Amino acid sequence: MAKTITAQTKTSKDVKVGLKRKETDDSLDMKNMSKKQKHAFARTRINADKELWDKMPILKQDCRTAGVIPRLEPNFRKADTLSAYLCSPLTDHLSTGFMDLGWGCGYRNCQMLMTFLERQKQDGEPLLKSVLDIPGIQLLIEKAWQEGFDTLGAAQLDHHVFKTRKWIGTTEVYTLLAYLGIRSTIIDFHQPGPQQSHHELIDWIQSYFMDSAIHKKSTKTVCITNRPPLYLQHQGHSRTVVGIELLKSGKRNLIMFDPGRRILRSYRSSQTVQEPIEFDEHINDEENQNKINDEDEEIDILNHDDKKDNSITKRFLSRLKNAPLPSSLLRPFRVDDKSIGKHKQYQVLVLGQVDYQNGKMAWDSNKGYLLSEDEREKMKNVTSLAVL
């Protein structure tokens, strides 16, 4: 009998030890699962949220023009161009519509970034499920605010942008991207240099595009890089930087898509089609200002050679078509350093991570575009890098 009792006692201890081990294992499993969730990409969860995306208004394909970047190349085949560096060809061009004219530039520039994110893949999946229409962007900004993103910005806009004409800028785009699990960086260029120049801004943009082509041995004048476009903000307006042109004279032009400049002024008075109006680095600001009366006036980036055809309907519809257009119809919008100098402060929103490397700010190609759940949580507070 004593042997039997001893055997039962051992069994009881074994059971207790086994239960403790199971509790420990379960606890470790929960901790490991929690760690995995923190390090898992937030994008995966968000893209899989069918209920969320079913409610989101998606941008129609005929509102965007694909394949524009490669077709800009012929515009740089001129004697005074030393070289040009353009952003990723995954980027589409968009313009403000009749319904958002005068207030929609921030949304349209955001959508141009989104077209890149929709086509760019990481771990076999698109970075972004779909490009949102303006109401969709507004809804997601409000959802982000409700979850505690950018509480200061939410208060400034009264926690409401849906179905309004409120402008958005870099902080709202940063908040939207963080909510979607996309990494971005804001850089502040607080003040110009001597003679109102913004050499530091242009230097940084030049290095951003050129660094991606540094290992490519090419004798071509134009280099199309894999870098995403940049969101450039100044007081009252924003544009998308898609490249930079270096001239033999030493001057530089930023290549921009300005969503507010789409229709030639000549169409407004039903006159014959004229050349697209463009800033010229060889004339002064006053003459440029006479050409373009304000930042939001619409100007076409297309160069139409057939002066016999002055049909606004035909021209407008051809602009919206997804079908490829001849390269001769495309013309980039150049902005020189004098024009950049008209504004004191700029902000640049960059997709991905920008860090200080060897004493200067550089885009981190190793960081990737996607945020983990833990990183996404930390980005609820908007931060920026400042160039003093």
CSV table of C-alpha atoms in Angstrom, one decimal:
chain,number,residue,atom,x,y,z
A,1,MET,CA,0.0,0.0,0.0
A,2,ALA,CA,2.9,2.3,0.8
A,3,LYS,CA,4.3,1.8,-2.6
A,4,THR,CA,1.0,2.7,-4.2
A,5,ILE,CA,0.7,6.0,-2.1
A,6,THR,CA,4.2,6.9,-3.1
A,7,ALA,CA,3.5,6.4,-6.7
A,8,GLN,CA,0.3,8.5,-6.5
A,9,THR,CA,2.3,11.3,-4.8
A,10,LYS,CA,4.8,11.4,-7.6
A,11,THR,CA,2.0,11.5,-10.2
A,12,SER,CA,0.4,14.5,-8.4
A,13,LYS,CA,3.7,16.4,-8.4
A,14,ASP,CA,4.2,15.6,-12.1
A,15,VAL,CA,0.8,17.0,-12.9
A,16,LYS,CA,1.5,20.2,-11.0
A,17,VAL,CA,4.8,20.6,-12.8
A,18,GLY,CA,3.2,19.9,-16.1
A,19,LEU,CA,0.5,22.5,-15.5
A,20,LYS,CA,3.1,25.1,-14.6
A,21,ARG,CA,5.1,24.3,-17.7
A,22,LYS,CA,2.0,24.6,-19.8
A,23,GLU,CA,1.2,28.0,-18.2
A,24,THR,CA,4.8,29.1,-18.9
A,25,ASP,CA,4.6,27.9,-22.5
A,26,ASP,CA,1.3,29.6,-23.1
A,27,SER,CA,2.7,32.8,-21.7
A,28,LEU,CA,5.7,32.6,-23.9
A,29,ASP,CA,3.5,31.9,-26.9
A,30,MET,CA,1.4,34.9,-26.1
A,31,LYS,CA,4.5,37.1,-25.7
A,32,ASN,CA,6.0,35.7,-29.0
A,33,MET,CA,2.7,36.3,-30.8
A,34,SER,CA,2.6,39.9,-29.4
A,35,LYS,CA,6.2,40.5,-30.6
A,36,LYS,CA,5.3,39.1,-34.0
A,37,GLN,CA,2.3,41.3,-34.2
A,38,LYS,CA,4.3,44.4,-33.3
A,39,HIS,CA,6.9,43.6,-35.9
A,40,ALA,CA,4.4,42.5,-38.6
A,41,PHE,CA,3.7,45.0,-41.3
A,42,ALA,CA,0.6,47.1,-40.6
A,43,ARG,CA,0.0,47.2,-44.3
A,44,THR,CA,-0.9,43.5,-44.4
A,45,ARG,CA,-3.7,43.9,-41.9
A,46,ILE,CA,-5.0,47.1,-43.4
A,47,ASN,CA,-5.0,45.9,-47.0
A,48,ALA,CA,-6.9,42.8,-45.9
A,49,ASP,CA,-9.6,44.8,-44.2
A,50,LYS,CA,-12.4,44.2,-46.7
A,51,GLU,CA,-15.0,46.2,-44.7
A,52,LEU,CA,-12.7,49.3,-44.7
A,53,TRP,CA,-12.0,49.2,-48.4
A,54,ASP,CA,-15.5,48.5,-49.4
A,55,LYS,CA,-16.5,51.8,-47.9
A,56,MET,CA,-13.7,53.8,-49.5
A,57,PRO,CA,-14.3,55.8,-52.8
A,58,ILE,CA,-11.6,54.7,-55.2
A,59,LEU,CA,-10.1,57.0,-57.8
A,60,LYS,CA,-11.3,56.1,-61.3
A,61,GLN,CA,-8.6,55.0,-63.8
A,62,ASP,CA,-9.6,57.6,-66.4
A,63,CYS,CA,-8.8,60.4,-63.9
A,64,ARG,CA,-5.1,59.5,-64.0
A,65,THR,CA,-2.5,59.4,-66.8
A,66,ALA,CA,0.0,56.5,-66.6
A,67,GLY,CA,3.4,56.3,-68.3
A,68,VAL,CA,4.1,60.0,-68.3
A,69,ILE,CA,7.6,59.8,-66.7
A,70,PRO,CA,9.4,57.9,-69.5
A,71,ARG,CA,7.8,60.1,-72.2
A,72,LEU,CA,9.3,63.2,-70.7
A,73,GLU,CA,12.7,62.1,-71.9
A,74,PRO,CA,12.6,63.9,-75.3
A,75,ASN,CA,12.1,67.2,-73.6
A,76,PHE,CA,15.6,67.1,-72.2
A,77,ARG,CA,17.3,66.6,-75.5
A,78,LYS,CA,18.5,70.1,-75.9
A,79,ALA,CA,21.9,71.8,-76.1
A,80,ASP,CA,21.9,73.4,-72.7
A,81,THR,CA,20.8,70.3,-70.7
A,82,LEU,CA,23.7,68.6,-69.1
A,83,SER,CA,21.7,65.8,-67.4
A,84,ALA,CA,18.2,65.1,-65.9
A,85,TYR,CA,17.1,62.7,-63.2
A,86,LEU,CA,13.5,61.6,-63.0
A,87,CYS,CA,11.5,59.7,-60.5
A,88,SER,CA,10.1,56.2,-60.8
A,89,PRO,CA,8.0,55.5,-63.9
A,90,LEU,CA,5.4,54.0,-61.6
A,91,THR,CA,4.1,57.5,-60.9
A,92,ASP,CA,1.0,58.8,-62.7
A,93,HIS,CA,0.1,62.4,-63.4
A,94,LEU,CA,-3.1,63.9,-62.0
A,95,SER,CA,-4.8,67.3,-62.3
A,96,THR,CA,-7.4,69.1,-60.2
A,97,GLY,CA,-10.9,68.6,-61.6
A,98,PHE,CA,-13.6,71.2,-62.0
A,99,MET,CA,-15.1,70.3,-58.6
A,100,ASP,CA,-11.8,70.7,-56.6
A,101,LEU,CA,-10.3,73.6,-58.5
A,102,GLY,CA,-8.6,76.0,-56.1
A,103,TRP,CA,-8.5,73.7,-53.0
A,104,GLY,CA,-7.7,70.2,-54.2
A,105,CYS,CA,-3.9,70.5,-54.9
A,106,GLY,CA,-3.0,68.7,-51.6
A,107,TYR,CA,-5.3,65.8,-52.4
A,108,ARG,CA,-4.1,65.5,-56.0
A,109,ASN,CA,-0.4,65.5,-55.0
A,110,CYS,CA,-1.2,62.9,-52.3
A,111,GLN,CA,-2.9,60.8,-55.1
A,112,MET,CA,0.3,61.0,-57.2
A,113,LEU,CA,2.3,59.5,-54.3
A,114,MET,CA,-0.4,56.9,-54.0
A,115,THR,CA,-0.1,55.8,-57.7
A,116,PHE,CA,3.5,54.9,-56.9
A,117,LEU,CA,2.6,53.1,-53.7
A,118,GLU,CA,-0.1,51.1,-55.5
A,119,ARG,CA,2.3,49.7,-58.1
A,120,GLN,CA,5.4,49.3,-55.8
A,121,LYS,CA,5.6,45.9,-54.1
A,122,GLN,CA,7.2,44.7,-51.0
A,123,ASP,CA,7.2,41.1,-49.9
A,124,GLY,CA,5.1,40.3,-53.0
A,125,GLU,CA,2.2,42.6,-52.1
A,126,PRO,CA,1.4,46.2,-53.3
A,127,LEU,CA,2.3,48.8,-50.7
A,128,LEU,CA,-1.2,50.3,-51.1
A,129,LYS,CA,-4.3,48.4,-52.1
A,130,SER,CA,-5.9,51.2,-54.1
A,131,VAL,CA,-5.6,54.9,-54.9
A,132,LEU,CA,-8.4,56.8,-53.0
A,133,ASP,CA,-10.6,59.5,-54.4
A,134,ILE,CA,-10.7,62.8,-52.5
A,135,PRO,CA,-13.7,61.7,-50.3
A,136,GLY,CA,-11.8,58.5,-49.5
A,137,ILE,CA,-8.7,60.4,-48.4
A,138,GLN,CA,-10.9,62.7,-46.3
A,139,LEU,CA,-12.6,59.7,-44.6
A,140,LEU,CA,-9.3,58.0,-43.8
A,141,ILE,CA,-7.8,61.2,-42.4
A,142,GLU,CA,-10.8,61.4,-40.0
A,143,LYS,CA,-10.5,57.7,-39.1
A,144,ALA,CA,-6.8,58.3,-38.3
A,145,TRP,CA,-7.7,61.3,-36.1
A,146,GLN,CA,-10.3,59.1,-34.3
A,147,GLU,CA,-7.5,56.6,-33.5
A,148,GLY,CA,-5.3,59.3,-32.0
A,149,PHE,CA,-3.1,60.3,-34.9
A,150,ASP,CA,-2.0,63.9,-35.1
A,151,THR,CA,-4.3,65.2,-32.3
A,152,LEU,CA,-2.9,68.8,-32.8
A,153,GLY,CA,-3.7,68.8,-36.5
A,154,ALA,CA,-7.1,67.3,-35.9
A,155,ALA,CA,-8.0,70.1,-33.5
A,156,GLN,CA,-6.8,72.7,-36.0
A,157,LEU,CA,-9.2,71.4,-38.6
A,158,ASP,CA,-12.0,70.8,-36.0
A,159,HIS,CA,-11.7,67.0,-36.5
A,160,HIS,CA,-13.7,67.3,-39.7
A,161,VAL,CA,-12.6,67.3,-43.4
A,162,PHE,CA,-15.1,65.0,-45.1
A,163,LYS,CA,-17.3,66.7,-47.7
A,164,THR,CA,-15.5,70.0,-47.1
A,165,ARG,CA,-13.1,72.2,-49.2
A,166,LYS,CA,-10.5,72.4,-46.4
A,167,TRP,CA,-7.0,72.3,-47.7
A,168,ILE,CA,-4.6,69.5,-46.6
A,169,GLY,CA,-0.9,69.7,-46.4
A,170,THR,CA,2.2,67.6,-45.4
A,171,THR,CA,1.0,66.8,-41.9
A,172,GLU,CA,-2.4,65.4,-43.1
A,173,VAL,CA,-0.7,63.4,-45.8
A,174,TYR,CA,1.9,62.1,-43.3
A,175,THR,CA,-1.0,61.1,-41.0
A,176,LEU,CA,-2.9,59.4,-43.8
A,177,LEU,CA,0.2,57.4,-44.8
A,178,ALA,CA,1.0,56.4,-41.2
A,179,TYR,CA,-2.5,55.2,-40.7
A,180,LEU,CA,-2.2,53.1,-43.9
A,181,GLY,CA,1.1,51.6,-42.5
A,182,ILE,CA,3.4,53.6,-44.9
A,183,ARG,CA,6.6,55.2,-43.8
A,184,SER,CA,7.2,58.8,-44.7
A,185,THR,CA,9.5,61.7,-43.5
A,186,ILE,CA,8.8,65.4,-43.4
A,187,ILE,CA,11.8,67.8,-43.9
A,188,ASP,CA,11.5,71.5,-43.0
A,189,PHE,CA,13.4,74.1,-44.9
A,190,HIS,CA,12.7,77.0,-42.6
A,191,GLN,CA,14.5,79.9,-44.3
A,192,PRO,CA,16.2,80.7,-47.6
A,193,GLY,CA,19.9,81.4,-48.0
A,194,PRO,CA,21.6,84.5,-49.4
A,195,GLN,CA,19.6,86.5,-51.9
A,196,GLN,CA,16.4,84.5,-51.0
A,197,SER,CA,18.0,81.3,-52.6
A,198,HIS,CA,16.9,77.8,-51.5
A,199,HIS,CA,20.2,76.1,-52.5
A,200,GLU,CA,19.9,73.6,-49.6
A,201,LEU,CA,16.5,72.5,-50.7
A,202,ILE,CA,17.6,72.1,-54.3
A,203,ASP,CA,20.8,70.4,-53.3
A,204,TRP,CA,18.9,67.9,-51.2
A,205,ILE,CA,16.5,67.1,-54.0
A,206,GLN,CA,19.4,66.7,-56.5
A,207,SER,CA,21.2,64.3,-54.2
A,208,TYR,CA,17.9,62.4,-53.5
A,209,PHE,CA,17.5,61.6,-57.2
A,210,MET,CA,21.2,61.3,-58.2
A,211,ASP,CA,22.1,59.0,-55.3
A,212,SER,CA,19.8,56.3,-56.7
A,213,ALA,CA,21.7,56.5,-60.1
A,214,ILE,CA,25.2,56.7,-58.7
A,215,HIS,CA,26.0,53.0,-59.4
A,216,LYS,CA,24.5,53.1,-62.9
A,217,LYS,CA,27.0,53.5,-65.7
A,218,SER,CA,25.2,55.4,-68.4
A,219,THR,CA,26.1,58.0,-71.0
A,220,LYS,CA,22.5,59.0,-71.4
A,221,THR,CA,21.4,62.6,-70.6
A,222,VAL,CA,18.3,61.4,-68.8
A,223,CYS,CA,18.3,58.9,-66.0
A,224,ILE,CA,15.0,57.4,-64.8
A,225,THR,CA,15.5,56.3,-61.2
A,226,ASN,CA,13.5,54.1,-58.9
A,227,ARG,CA,12.8,56.9,-56.4
A,228,PRO,CA,9.3,57.9,-55.5
A,229,PRO,CA,8.2,61.5,-56.3
A,230,LEU,CA,8.4,64.2,-53.6
A,231,TYR,CA,5.5,66.2,-52.1
A,232,LEU,CA,6.6,69.8,-52.0
A,233,GLN,CA,4.7,72.3,-49.8
A,234,HIS,CA,4.9,76.1,-49.4
A,235,GLN,CA,2.4,78.6,-48.1
A,236,GLY,CA,-0.9,78.1,-49.8
A,237,HIS,CA,0.1,75.5,-52.4
A,238,SER,CA,1.8,72.1,-53.0
A,239,ARG,CA,3.3,70.4,-56.0
A,240,THR,CA,4.9,67.0,-56.8
A,241,VAL,CA,8.6,67.0,-57.7
A,242,VAL,CA,9.2,64.3,-60.3
A,243,GLY,CA,12.9,65.2,-61.1
A,244,ILE,CA,15.6,67.7,-61.5
A,245,GLU,CA,17.4,69.1,-64.6
A,246,LEU,CA,21.0,70.2,-64.5
A,247,LEU,CA,22.0,72.8,-67.1
A,248,LYS,CA,25.5,73.3,-68.6
A,249,SER,CA,25.4,76.9,-67.2
A,250,GLY,CA,25.3,75.5,-63.7
A,251,LYS,CA,21.6,76.4,-63.1
A,252,ARG,CA,19.1,73.8,-62.1
A,253,ASN,CA,15.4,73.3,-62.7
A,254,LEU,CA,13.0,71.3,-60.6
A,255,ILE,CA,10.7,69.2,-62.7
A,256,MET,CA,7.2,69.4,-61.2
A,257,PHE,CA,3.7,68.2,-61.7
A,258,ASP,CA,1.4,71.0,-60.6
A,259,PRO,CA,-2.1,69.6,-60.3
A,260,GLY,CA,-3.5,73.1,-60.5
A,261,ARG,CA,-2.1,73.8,-64.0
A,262,ARG,CA,-3.9,71.8,-66.6
A,263,ILE,CA,-5.9,73.9,-69.1
A,264,LEU,CA,-4.3,76.5,-71.3
A,265,ARG,CA,-5.6,80.0,-70.8
A,266,SER,CA,-6.1,80.3,-74.5
A,267,TYR,CA,-9.0,77.9,-74.2
A,268,ARG,CA,-10.8,80.2,-71.8
A,269,SER,CA,-11.1,82.8,-74.4
A,270,SER,CA,-11.6,80.3,-77.2
A,271,GLN,CA,-8.5,81.5,-79.0
A,272,THR,CA,-6.1,79.4,-81.0
A,273,VAL,CA,-4.0,77.0,-79.1
A,274,GLN,CA,-0.8,78.5,-77.9
A,275,GLU,CA,2.4,77.1,-76.4
A,276,PRO,CA,2.1,76.0,-72.8
A,277,ILE,CA,3.3,78.8,-70.4
A,278,GLU,CA,6.4,77.8,-68.5
A,279,PHE,CA,8.8,79.6,-66.2
A,280,ASP,CA,11.9,80.6,-68.0
A,281,GLU,CA,15.2,80.8,-66.1
A,282,HIS,CA,16.4,83.5,-68.4
A,283,ILE,CA,13.8,86.1,-67.5
A,284,ASN,CA,13.0,87.8,-64.2
A,285,ASP,CA,10.3,87.1,-61.7
A,286,GLU,CA,8.2,90.1,-62.8
A,287,GLU,CA,8.0,88.8,-66.4
A,288,ASN,CA,7.1,85.3,-65.1
A,289,GLN,CA,4.5,86.8,-62.8
A,290,ASN,CA,2.9,88.5,-65.9
A,291,LYS,CA,2.8,85.1,-67.5
A,292,ILE,CA,1.2,83.4,-64.6
A,293,ASN,CA,-0.9,85.6,-62.3
A,294,ASP,CA,-1.1,83.2,-59.3
A,295,GLU,CA,0.0,79.8,-58.2
A,296,ASP,CA,-3.3,78.1,-58.8
A,297,GLU,CA,-3.9,79.1,-62.3
A,298,GLU,CA,-4.3,76.1,-64.6
A,299,ILE,CA,-1.7,75.5,-67.3
A,300,ASP,CA,-1.3,72.4,-69.4
A,301,ILE,CA,1.9,70.4,-69.3
A,302,LEU,CA,1.0,69.1,-72.7
A,303,ASN,CA,2.5,70.6,-75.8
A,304,HIS,CA,-0.1,70.6,-78.6
A,305,ASP,CA,1.5,71.1,-82.0
A,306,ASP,CA,-1.7,71.0,-84.1
A,307,LYS,CA,-2.8,74.7,-84.0
A,308,LYS,CA,-5.8,73.9,-86.3
A,309,ASP,CA,-7.5,71.9,-83.6
A,310,ASN,CA,-8.8,74.3,-80.9
A,311,SER,CA,-11.5,71.9,-79.5
A,312,ILE,CA,-11.4,72.1,-75.7
A,313,THR,CA,-13.5,69.0,-75.4
A,314,LYS,CA,-11.2,66.9,-77.5
A,315,ARG,CA,-8.1,68.2,-75.8
A,316,PHE,CA,-9.6,67.7,-72.3
A,317,LEU,CA,-10.8,64.1,-73.0
A,318,SER,CA,-7.5,63.1,-74.6
A,319,ARG,CA,-5.8,64.3,-71.4
A,320,LEU,CA,-7.8,62.0,-69.3
A,321,LYS,CA,-7.5,58.9,-71.5
A,322,ASN,CA,-5.5,56.0,-70.2
A,323,ALA,CA,-4.1,55.2,-73.6
A,324,PRO,CA,-0.5,56.2,-74.4
A,325,LEU,CA,0.1,59.6,-75.9
A,326,PRO,CA,2.9,60.5,-78.3
A,327,SER,CA,6.0,61.8,-76.5
A,328,SER,CA,5.8,64.9,-78.6
A,329,LEU,CA,2.6,65.9,-76.8
A,330,LEU,CA,4.3,66.0,-73.4
A,331,ARG,CA,6.2,68.8,-71.8
A,332,PRO,CA,7.6,68.9,-68.3
A,333,PHE,CA,6.9,71.9,-66.1
A,334,ARG,CA,10.3,73.4,-65.1
A,335,VAL,CA,10.7,75.6,-62.0
A,336,ASP,CA,14.0,77.5,-61.6
A,337,ASP,CA,15.7,78.6,-58.4
A,338,LYS,CA,14.4,82.2,-58.8
A,339,SER,CA,10.9,81.0,-58.8
A,340,ILE,CA,11.6,78.7,-55.8
A,341,GLY,CA,13.0,81.8,-54.0
A,342,LYS,CA,9.7,83.5,-54.1
A,343,HIS,CA,8.6,81.6,-51.0
A,344,LYS,CA,10.4,81.7,-47.6
A,345,GLN,CA,9.6,78.3,-46.2
A,346,TYR,CA,9.2,74.8,-47.7
A,347,GLN,CA,8.3,71.4,-46.5
A,348,VAL,CA,9.2,68.2,-48.3
A,349,LEU,CA,7.3,64.9,-47.6
A,350,VAL,CA,9.4,61.9,-48.7
A,351,LEU,CA,8.1,58.4,-48.9
A,352,GLY,CA,10.4,56.2,-46.9
A,353,GLN,CA,13.0,57.1,-44.2
A,354,VAL,CA,15.3,60.0,-44.2
A,355,ASP,CA,18.2,60.0,-41.6
A,356,TYR,CA,21.4,61.9,-40.9
A,357,GLN,CA,24.2,59.9,-42.5
A,358,ASN,CA,27.8,61.2,-42.4
A,359,GLY,CA,26.6,64.6,-41.4
A,360,LYS,CA,23.9,65.1,-44.0
A,361,MET,CA,20.3,64.0,-44.5
A,362,ALA,CA,20.0,61.0,-46.8
A,363,TRP,CA,17.2,58.7,-47.9
A,364,ASP,CA,17.7,55.3,-46.3
A,365,SER,CA,17.3,52.7,-49.0
A,366,ASN,CA,17.5,49.8,-46.5
A,367,LYS,CA,14.6,50.9,-44.3
A,368,GLY,CA,11.8,50.1,-46.7
A,369,TYR,CA,8.4,51.8,-47.0
A,370,LEU,CA,6.3,49.6,-44.6
A,371,LEU,CA,5.8,50.3,-40.9
A,372,SER,CA,5.4,47.6,-38.3
A,373,GLU,CA,2.5,47.9,-36.0
A,374,ASP,CA,4.8,49.2,-33.3
A,375,GLU,CA,6.3,51.8,-35.6
A,376,ARG,CA,2.9,52.8,-36.8
A,377,GLU,CA,1.8,53.5,-33.2
A,378,LYS,CA,4.9,55.7,-32.7
A,379,MET,CA,4.1,57.7,-35.8
A,380,LYS,CA,0.8,59.0,-34.3
A,381,ASN,CA,2.7,62.1,-33.4
A,382,VAL,CA,3.9,64.0,-36.4
A,383,THR,CA,7.6,64.7,-36.4
A,384,SER,CA,10.0,66.3,-38.9
A,385,LEU,CA,13.6,67.0,-39.6
A,386,ALA,CA,14.6,70.6,-39.7
A,387,VAL,CA,17.2,72.3,-41.9
A,388,LEU,CA,18.2,75.5,-40.1
